[in-house]
Amino acid sequence: MIKLLQINPNNVAVSLFTGLMVLVLLFGYIIYFLFSYRHKQKDYKLLQSQKEEIDHQKNVLEEALSELRAAQSQLIHREKMASLGELTAGIAHEIQNPLNFVNNFSDVNAELILELQNELNSGNIEDALLISNDIAGNEQKINLHGKRADAIVKGMLQHSRTSTGQKELTDINSLADEYLRLSYQGFRTKDKSFNAVLETDFDGSIAKINVVPQDIARLLLNLYNNSFYSVTEKKKLNGETFEPTISVSTCKINNNIQIKIKDNGTGIPQKIVEKIFNPFFTTKPAGQGTGLGLSLSYDIVKAHRGTINLKTEEGIYAEFTIELPI
Amino acid sequence: MVYILIRLTHARHVISPPHKTILMFTDFYRAFYYSVLIIAAAIGLLYIAKVDKAFRWICLLLILTTISELVARYFKSHHENNNIVYVIFTPVEYFVYAMIYKMFFDDKKWTKILFISVAGLIFLELINTIFFQPISETPTNIMDIESVLLVILSLKLFISIREKPVFDNILKEGVFWFNSAVLFYYSFDILFWGFHNLVFRLENPPAIIYNSLLLFSGFLYLVFALAVLLNFNSVTKTIITA
């Protein structure tokens, strides 16, 4: 050190002093870093544990949500299957008609073919030609009723299938008519004595509109079933004097198609009007309704950007008005 | 800062320190420095494939530094002037440091800053070699700038570590020791080169200056090797726990 100072005392002393100061500063910084790190680490650990807890809760909630979704889809499926069950009787009845036609006309054709063979054997060509024309006519009828049965089966399959959500050009009038009859036949199968007046007023000028046919069919079926259920209940109360009537009408208003379904059943009490579209809300006895019918109907209408409204008077009538944009 | 300014003002007058011999183990300081370097490089070679990515770059730095020092010794013995080695190695060394810090920061913004700083340093080295310190001189200007940059990076890493204190015991983490070593060594490095200039204006520069640099450098690489070993331990622990 003495030798160094002899070389250039001022420069060396200043340099050493600066070096020492830097050393002190650096050590000071490291100590400050270590202390502040420990302090921050406590906060960080607390934050981490809170984050883990939140993550855990989030996972639990997500699991619960997915379970709920699975349960919901199961319920929806069950609701669909229930309505399909109710439809089965109506469908059976609807299929029976064309099948009767098919059977009858094929029996007639069998006889006509025998006659045709006789005429041909006897060389009576003119009569043979007439008979063959009859056979051809019957054949057309068989084909027509076969297609009708086919359409009913396809409709039933469509109803049970999960909706693809794809919109198709659909004839609302024929859909409304078809499902009205299916629902009616379903109720008649349960109660043979049940009869109702079905009034329909379909606007023929309505062109096909773009909707998801399975969903609209489900919507209509839910409303029809409710109407038939309502008039059945009223009939139980009022007896033979009461004449159950269901009116279905369609019309075009501005850029919307309006479907009205009216029944002269028990109506809906004002105190529950606001709840009828809530999921799981039902006035039916336990085991008879899932409480999802109207809730699903509401969702279907909303998915089509439409509206659904109810007018009712307890004990007098209930009228649902659906408006769907064209 | 005063010393940096003095250093930059007198950069052109820097000459290489006197060497009576070119052998590696002539005295305690050199023996210590080269022994540490060789041990550190050996550790680097052994553990380069077994540690985290950032520490692989530290291993590479240890290996490259050892190679450059050996080449420098060779040049000194055969051509008297070995400054070309430092002219080439300084930006290479800074690039490796930049890669290490890139791994530690793991941040897009800082990756960009680091690559810009590498490009900037190379550009300044070219300017320095052409206009201020020819290839026959030690590129002390660039060494100064590199030291300043590394001190800044080291401080930034400390801030980042504090912002996200994930380590249970920071003293057992290689990153802490590596960064502390960089902060200490390069802070003194700035001073050293400033001091170096002042001393070299004298007729008989004291050997303690160079010896202390050798000691500091030796400790730096020793701590780097320790950091690699600490990281290897924590990686092994993680694997066992997993």
PDB file of N, CA, C and O in Angstrom, chain A residues 282-322:
ATOM      1  N   THR A 282     -94.303 -26.716 -13.122  1.00  0.00           N
ATOM      2  CA  THR A 282     -95.424 -27.473 -13.666  1.00  0.00           C
ATOM      3  C   THR A 282     -96.608 -27.455 -12.687  1.00  0.00           C
ATOM      4  O   THR A 282     -96.395 -27.374 -11.472  1.00  0.00           O
ATOM      5  N   THR A 283     -97.796 -27.493 -13.238  1.00  0.00           N
ATOM      6  CA  THR A 283     -98.990 -27.565 -12.385  1.00  0.00           C
ATOM      7  C   THR A 283     -99.555 -28.991 -12.411  1.00  0.00           C
ATOM      8  O   THR A 283    -100.515 -29.295 -11.717  1.00  0.00           O
ATOM      9  N   LYS A 284     -98.927 -29.815 -13.265  1.00  0.00           N
ATOM     10  CA  LYS A 284     -99.402 -31.198 -13.382  1.00  0.00           C
ATOM     11  C   LYS A 284     -98.997 -31.985 -12.145  1.00  0.00           C
ATOM     12  O   LYS A 284     -97.988 -31.657 -11.499  1.00  0.00           O
ATOM     13  N   PRO A 285     -99.764 -33.041 -11.820  1.00  0.00           N
ATOM     14  CA  PRO A 285     -99.391 -33.860 -10.663  1.00  0.00           C
ATOM     15  C   PRO A 285     -98.008 -34.487 -10.858  1.00  0.00           C
ATOM     16  O   PRO A 285     -97.568 -34.657 -12.014  1.00  0.00           O
ATOM     17  N   ALA A 286     -97.367 -34.825  -9.732  1.00  0.00           N
ATOM     18  CA  ALA A 286     -96.015 -35.390  -9.792  1.00  0.00           C
ATOM     19  C   ALA A 286     -95.989 -36.617 -10.697  1.00  0.00           C
ATOM     20  O   ALA A 286     -96.880 -37.447 -10.651  1.00  0.00           O
ATOM     21  N   GLY A 287     -94.970 -36.651 -11.541  1.00  0.00           N
ATOM     22  CA  GLY A 287     -94.796 -37.797 -12.442  1.00  0.00           C
ATOM     23  C   GLY A 287     -95.474 -37.621 -13.791  1.00  0.00           C
ATOM     24  O   GLY A 287     -95.200 -38.366 -14.734  1.00  0.00           O
ATOM     25  N   GLN A 288     -96.333 -36.604 -13.882  1.00  0.00           N
ATOM     26  CA  GLN A 288     -97.032 -36.408 -15.164  1.00  0.00           C
ATOM     27  C   GLN A 288     -96.379 -35.347 -16.055  1.00  0.00           C
ATOM     28  O   GLN A 288     -96.631 -35.288 -17.245  1.00  0.00           O
ATOM     29  N   GLY A 289     -95.583 -34.492 -15.454  1.00  0.00           N
ATOM     30  CA  GLY A 289     -94.940 -33.441 -16.262  1.00  0.00           C
ATOM     31  C   GLY A 289     -93.556 -33.137 -15.737  1.00  0.00           C
ATOM     32  O   GLY A 289     -93.315 -33.210 -14.534  1.00  0.00           O
ATOM     33  N   THR A 290     -92.651 -32.834 -16.671  1.00  0.00           N
ATOM     34  CA  THR A 290     -91.285 -32.522 -16.246  1.00  0.00           C
ATOM     35  C   THR A 290     -91.143 -31.037 -15.933  1.00  0.00           C
ATOM     36  O   THR A 290     -90.184 -30.615 -15.299  1.00  0.00           O
ATOM     37  N   GLY A 291     -92.054 -30.249 -16.418  1.00  0.00           N
ATOM     38  CA  GLY A 291     -91.958 -28.799 -16.215  1.00  0.00           C
ATOM     39  C   GLY A 291     -91.005 -28.154 -17.197  1.00  0.00           C
ATOM     40  O   GLY A 291     -90.585 -27.006 -17.009  1.00  0.00           O
ATOM     41  N   LEU A 292     -90.635 -28.909 -18.212  1.00  0.00           N
ATOM     42  CA  LEU A 292     -89.682 -28.351 -19.194  1.00  0.00           C
ATOM     43  C   LEU A 292     -90.347 -27.989 -20.519  1.00  0.00           C
ATOM     44  O   LEU A 292     -89.727 -27.326 -21.356  1.00  0.00           O
ATOM     45  N   GLY A 293     -91.572 -28.445 -20.718  1.00  0.00           N
ATOM     46  CA  GLY A 293     -92.241 -28.245 -22.006  1.00  0.00           C
ATOM     47  C   GLY A 293     -92.287 -26.801 -22.440  1.00  0.00           C
ATOM     48  O   GLY A 293     -91.765 -26.450 -23.505  1.00  0.00           O
ATOM     49  N   LEU A 294     -92.869 -25.946 -21.598  1.00  0.00           N
ATOM     50  CA  LEU A 294     -92.996 -24.536 -21.986  1.00  0.00           C
ATOM     51  C   LEU A 294     -91.652 -23.819 -21.952  1.00  0.00           C
ATOM     52  O   LEU A 294     -91.420 -22.906 -22.750  1.00  0.00           O
ATOM     53  N   SER A 295     -90.797 -24.246 -21.035  1.00  0.00           N
ATOM     54  CA  SER A 295     -89.461 -23.644 -20.974  1.00  0.00           C
ATOM     55  C   SER A 295     -88.710 -23.908 -22.277  1.00  0.00           C
ATOM     56  O   SER A 295     -88.091 -23.004 -22.857  1.00  0.00           O
ATOM     57  N   LEU A 296     -88.784 -25.153 -22.758  1.00  0.00           N
ATOM     58  CA  LEU A 296     -88.128 -25.497 -24.030  1.00  0.00           C
ATOM     59  C   LEU A 296     -88.795 -24.757 -25.193  1.00  0.00           C
ATOM     60  O   LEU A 296     -88.109 -24.285 -26.111  1.00  0.00           O
ATOM     61  N   SER A 297     -90.121 -24.647 -25.112  1.00  0.00           N
ATOM     62  CA  SER A 297     -90.848 -23.945 -26.177  1.00  0.00           C
ATOM     63  C   SER A 297     -90.381 -22.492 -26.262  1.00  0.00           C
ATOM     64  O   SER A 297     -90.151 -21.956 -27.353  1.00  0.00           O
ATOM     65  N   TYR A 298     -90.210 -21.896 -25.080  1.00  0.00           N
ATOM     66  CA  TYR A 298     -89.743 -20.505 -25.021  1.00  0.00           C
ATOM     67  C   TYR A 298     -88.345 -20.395 -25.657  1.00  0.00           C
ATOM     68  O   TYR A 298     -88.084 -19.485 -26.457  1.00  0.00           O
ATOM     69  N   ASP A 299     -87.469 -21.358 -25.305  1.00  0.00           N
ATOM     70  CA  ASP A 299     -86.102 -21.348 -25.867  1.00  0.00           C
ATOM     71  C   ASP A 299     -86.142 -21.495 -27.388  1.00  0.00           C
ATOM     72  O   ASP A 299     -85.351 -20.856 -28.096  1.00  0.00           O
ATOM     73  N   ILE A 300     -87.032 -22.365 -27.874  1.00  0.00           N
ATOM     74  CA  ILE A 300     -87.118 -22.590 -29.322  1.00  0.00           C
ATOM     75  C   ILE A 300     -87.551 -21.299 -30.030  1.00  0.00           C
ATOM     76  O   ILE A 300     -86.952 -20.887 -31.023  1.00  0.00           O
ATOM     77  N   VAL A 301     -88.546 -20.636 -29.460  1.00  0.00           N
ATOM     78  CA  VAL A 301     -89.035 -19.382 -30.071  1.00  0.00           C
ATOM     79  C   VAL A 301     -87.922 -18.333 -30.059  1.00  0.00           C
ATOM     80  O   VAL A 301     -87.687 -17.645 -31.055  1.00  0.00           O
ATOM     81  N   LYS A 302     -87.223 -18.243 -28.914  1.00  0.00           N
ATOM     82  CA  LYS A 302     -86.140 -17.246 -28.811  1.00  0.00           C
ATOM     83  C   LYS A 302     -85.027 -17.557 -29.815  1.00  0.00           C
ATOM     84  O   LYS A 302     -84.448 -16.650 -30.408  1.00  0.00           O
ATOM     85  N   ALA A 303     -84.739 -18.856 -29.976  1.00  0.00           N
ATOM     86  CA  ALA A 303     -83.684 -19.250 -30.927  1.00  0.00           C
ATOM     87  C   ALA A 303     -84.059 -18.873 -32.353  1.00  0.00           C
ATOM     88  O   ALA A 303     -83.180 -18.664 -33.199  1.00  0.00           O
ATOM     89  N   HIS A 304     -85.364 -18.766 -32.611  1.00  0.00           N
ATOM     90  CA  HIS A 304     -85.821 -18.348 -33.949  1.00  0.00           C
ATOM     91  C   HIS A 304     -86.075 -16.847 -34.007  1.00  0.00           C
ATOM     92  O   HIS A 304     -86.656 -16.348 -34.967  1.00  0.00           O
ATOM     93  N   ARG A 305     -85.655 -16.148 -32.968  1.00  0.00           N
ATOM     94  CA  ARG A 305     -85.827 -14.695 -32.856  1.00  0.00           C
ATOM     95  C   ARG A 305     -87.307 -14.296 -32.930  1.00  0.00           C
ATOM     96  O   ARG A 305     -87.659 -13.270 -33.515  1.00  0.00           O
ATOM     97  N   GLY A 306     -88.115 -15.151 -32.362  1.00  0.00           N
ATOM     98  CA  GLY A 306     -89.549 -14.874 -32.373  1.00  0.00           C
ATOM     99  C   GLY A 306     -90.040 -14.484 -30.995  1.00  0.00           C
ATOM    100  O   GLY A 306     -89.257 -14.227 -30.081  1.00  0.00           O
ATOM    101  N   THR A 307     -91.360 -14.422 -30.867  1.00  0.00           N
ATOM    102  CA  THR A 307     -91.958 -14.099 -29.569  1.00  0.00           C
ATOM    103  C   THR A 307     -93.068 -15.097 -29.272  1.00  0.00           C
ATOM    104  O   THR A 307     -93.665 -15.670 -30.190  1.00  0.00           O
ATOM    105  N   ILE A 308     -93.319 -15.284 -27.990  1.00  0.00           N
ATOM    106  CA  ILE A 308     -94.437 -16.143 -27.593  1.00  0.00           C
ATOM    107  C   ILE A 308     -95.200 -15.402 -26.490  1.00  0.00           C
ATOM    108  O   ILE A 308     -94.588 -14.901 -25.541  1.00  0.00           O
ATOM    109  N   ASN A 309     -96.508 -15.263 -26.672  1.00  0.00           N
ATOM    110  CA  ASN A 309     -97.318 -14.524 -25.696  1.00  0.00           C
ATOM    111  C   ASN A 309     -98.524 -15.357 -25.287  1.00  0.00           C
ATOM    112  O   ASN A 309     -98.972 -16.222 -26.039  1.00  0.00           O
ATOM    113  N   LEU A 310     -98.987 -15.039 -24.116  1.00  0.00           N
ATOM    114  CA  LEU A 310    -100.127 -15.787 -23.579  1.00  0.00           C
ATOM    115  C   LEU A 310    -101.241 -14.829 -23.170  1.00  0.00           C
ATOM    116  O   LEU A 310    -100.994 -13.792 -22.542  1.00  0.00           O
ATOM    117  N   LYS A 311    -102.447 -15.187 -23.590  1.00  0.00           N
ATOM    118  CA  LYS A 311    -103.640 -14.494 -23.096  1.00  0.00           C
ATOM    119  C   LYS A 311    -104.460 -15.563 -22.407  1.00  0.00           C
ATOM    120  O   LYS A 311    -104.667 -16.653 -22.970  1.00  0.00           O
ATOM    121  N   THR A 312    -104.911 -15.269 -21.244  1.00  0.00           N
ATOM    122  CA  THR A 312    -105.676 -16.310 -20.547  1.00  0.00           C
ATOM    123  C   THR A 312    -106.668 -15.722 -19.557  1.00  0.00           C
ATOM    124  O   THR A 312    -106.491 -14.602 -19.061  1.00  0.00           O
ATOM    125  N   GLU A 313    -107.687 -16.498 -19.300  1.00  0.00           N
ATOM    126  CA  GLU A 313    -108.643 -16.144 -18.256  1.00  0.00           C
ATOM    127  C   GLU A 313    -108.926 -17.447 -17.517  1.00  0.00           C
ATOM    128  O   GLU A 313    -109.311 -18.450 -18.167  1.00  0.00           O
ATOM    129  N   GLU A 314    -108.678 -17.407 -16.257  1.00  0.00           N
ATOM    130  CA  GLU A 314    -108.777 -18.653 -15.487  1.00  0.00           C
ATOM    131  C   GLU A 314    -110.179 -19.267 -15.628  1.00  0.00           C
ATOM    132  O   GLU A 314    -111.190 -18.584 -15.452  1.00  0.00           O
ATOM    133  N   GLY A 315    -110.207 -20.525 -15.995  1.00  0.00           N
ATOM    134  CA  GLY A 315    -111.465 -21.251 -16.135  1.00  0.00           C
ATOM    135  C   GLY A 315    -112.161 -21.024 -17.464  1.00  0.00           C
ATOM    136  O   GLY A 315    -113.149 -21.691 -17.770  1.00  0.00           O
ATOM    137  N   ILE A 316    -111.683 -20.116 -18.277  1.00  0.00           N
ATOM    138  CA  ILE A 316    -112.350 -19.787 -19.548  1.00  0.00           C
ATOM    139  C   ILE A 316    -111.536 -20.243 -20.766  1.00  0.00           C
ATOM    140  O   ILE A 316    -111.989 -21.025 -21.581  1.00  0.00           O
ATOM    141  N   TYR A 317    -110.316 -19.709 -20.860  1.00  0.00           N
ATOM    142  CA  TYR A 317    -109.533 -20.047 -22.046  1.00  0.00           C
ATOM    143  C   TYR A 317    -108.037 -19.752 -21.822  1.00  0.00           C
ATOM    144  O   TYR A 317    -107.664 -19.050 -20.873  1.00  0.00           O
ATOM    145  N   ALA A 318    -107.249 -20.267 -22.755  1.00  0.00           N
ATOM    146  CA  ALA A 318    -105.820 -19.909 -22.816  1.00  0.00           C
ATOM    147  C   ALA A 318    -105.441 -19.821 -24.294  1.00  0.00           C
ATOM    148  O   ALA A 318    -105.860 -20.671 -25.094  1.00  0.00           O
ATOM    149  N   GLU A 319    -104.761 -18.778 -24.616  1.00  0.00           N
ATOM    150  CA  GLU A 319    -104.391 -18.604 -26.028  1.00  0.00           C
ATOM    151  C   GLU A 319    -102.906 -18.218 -26.123  1.00  0.00           C
ATOM    152  O   GLU A 319    -102.482 -17.193 -25.596  1.00  0.00           O
ATOM    153  N   PHE A 320    -102.187 -19.079 -26.803  1.00  0.00           N
ATOM    154  CA  PHE A 320    -100.759 -18.804 -27.034  1.00  0.00           C
ATOM    155  C   PHE A 320    -100.599 -18.240 -28.439  1.00  0.00           C
ATOM    156  O   PHE A 320    -101.158 -18.785 -29.399  1.00  0.00           O
ATOM    157  N   THR A 321     -99.840 -17.136 -28.534  1.00  0.00           N
ATOM    158  CA  THR A 321     -99.577 -16.538 -29.848  1.00  0.00           C
ATOM    159  C   THR A 321     -98.074 -16.552 -30.091  1.00  0.00           C
ATOM    160  O   THR A 321     -97.300 -15.993 -29.301  1.00  0.00           O
ATOM    161  N   ILE A 322     -97.731 -17.220 -31.162  1.00  0.00           N
ATOM    162  CA  ILE A 322     -96.296 -17.291 -31.510  1.00  0.00           C
ATOM    163  C   ILE A 322     -96.082 -16.476 -32.762  1.00  0.00           C
ATOM    164  O   ILE A 322     -96.837 -16.595 -33.739  1.00  0.00           O
TER     165      ILE A 322
END
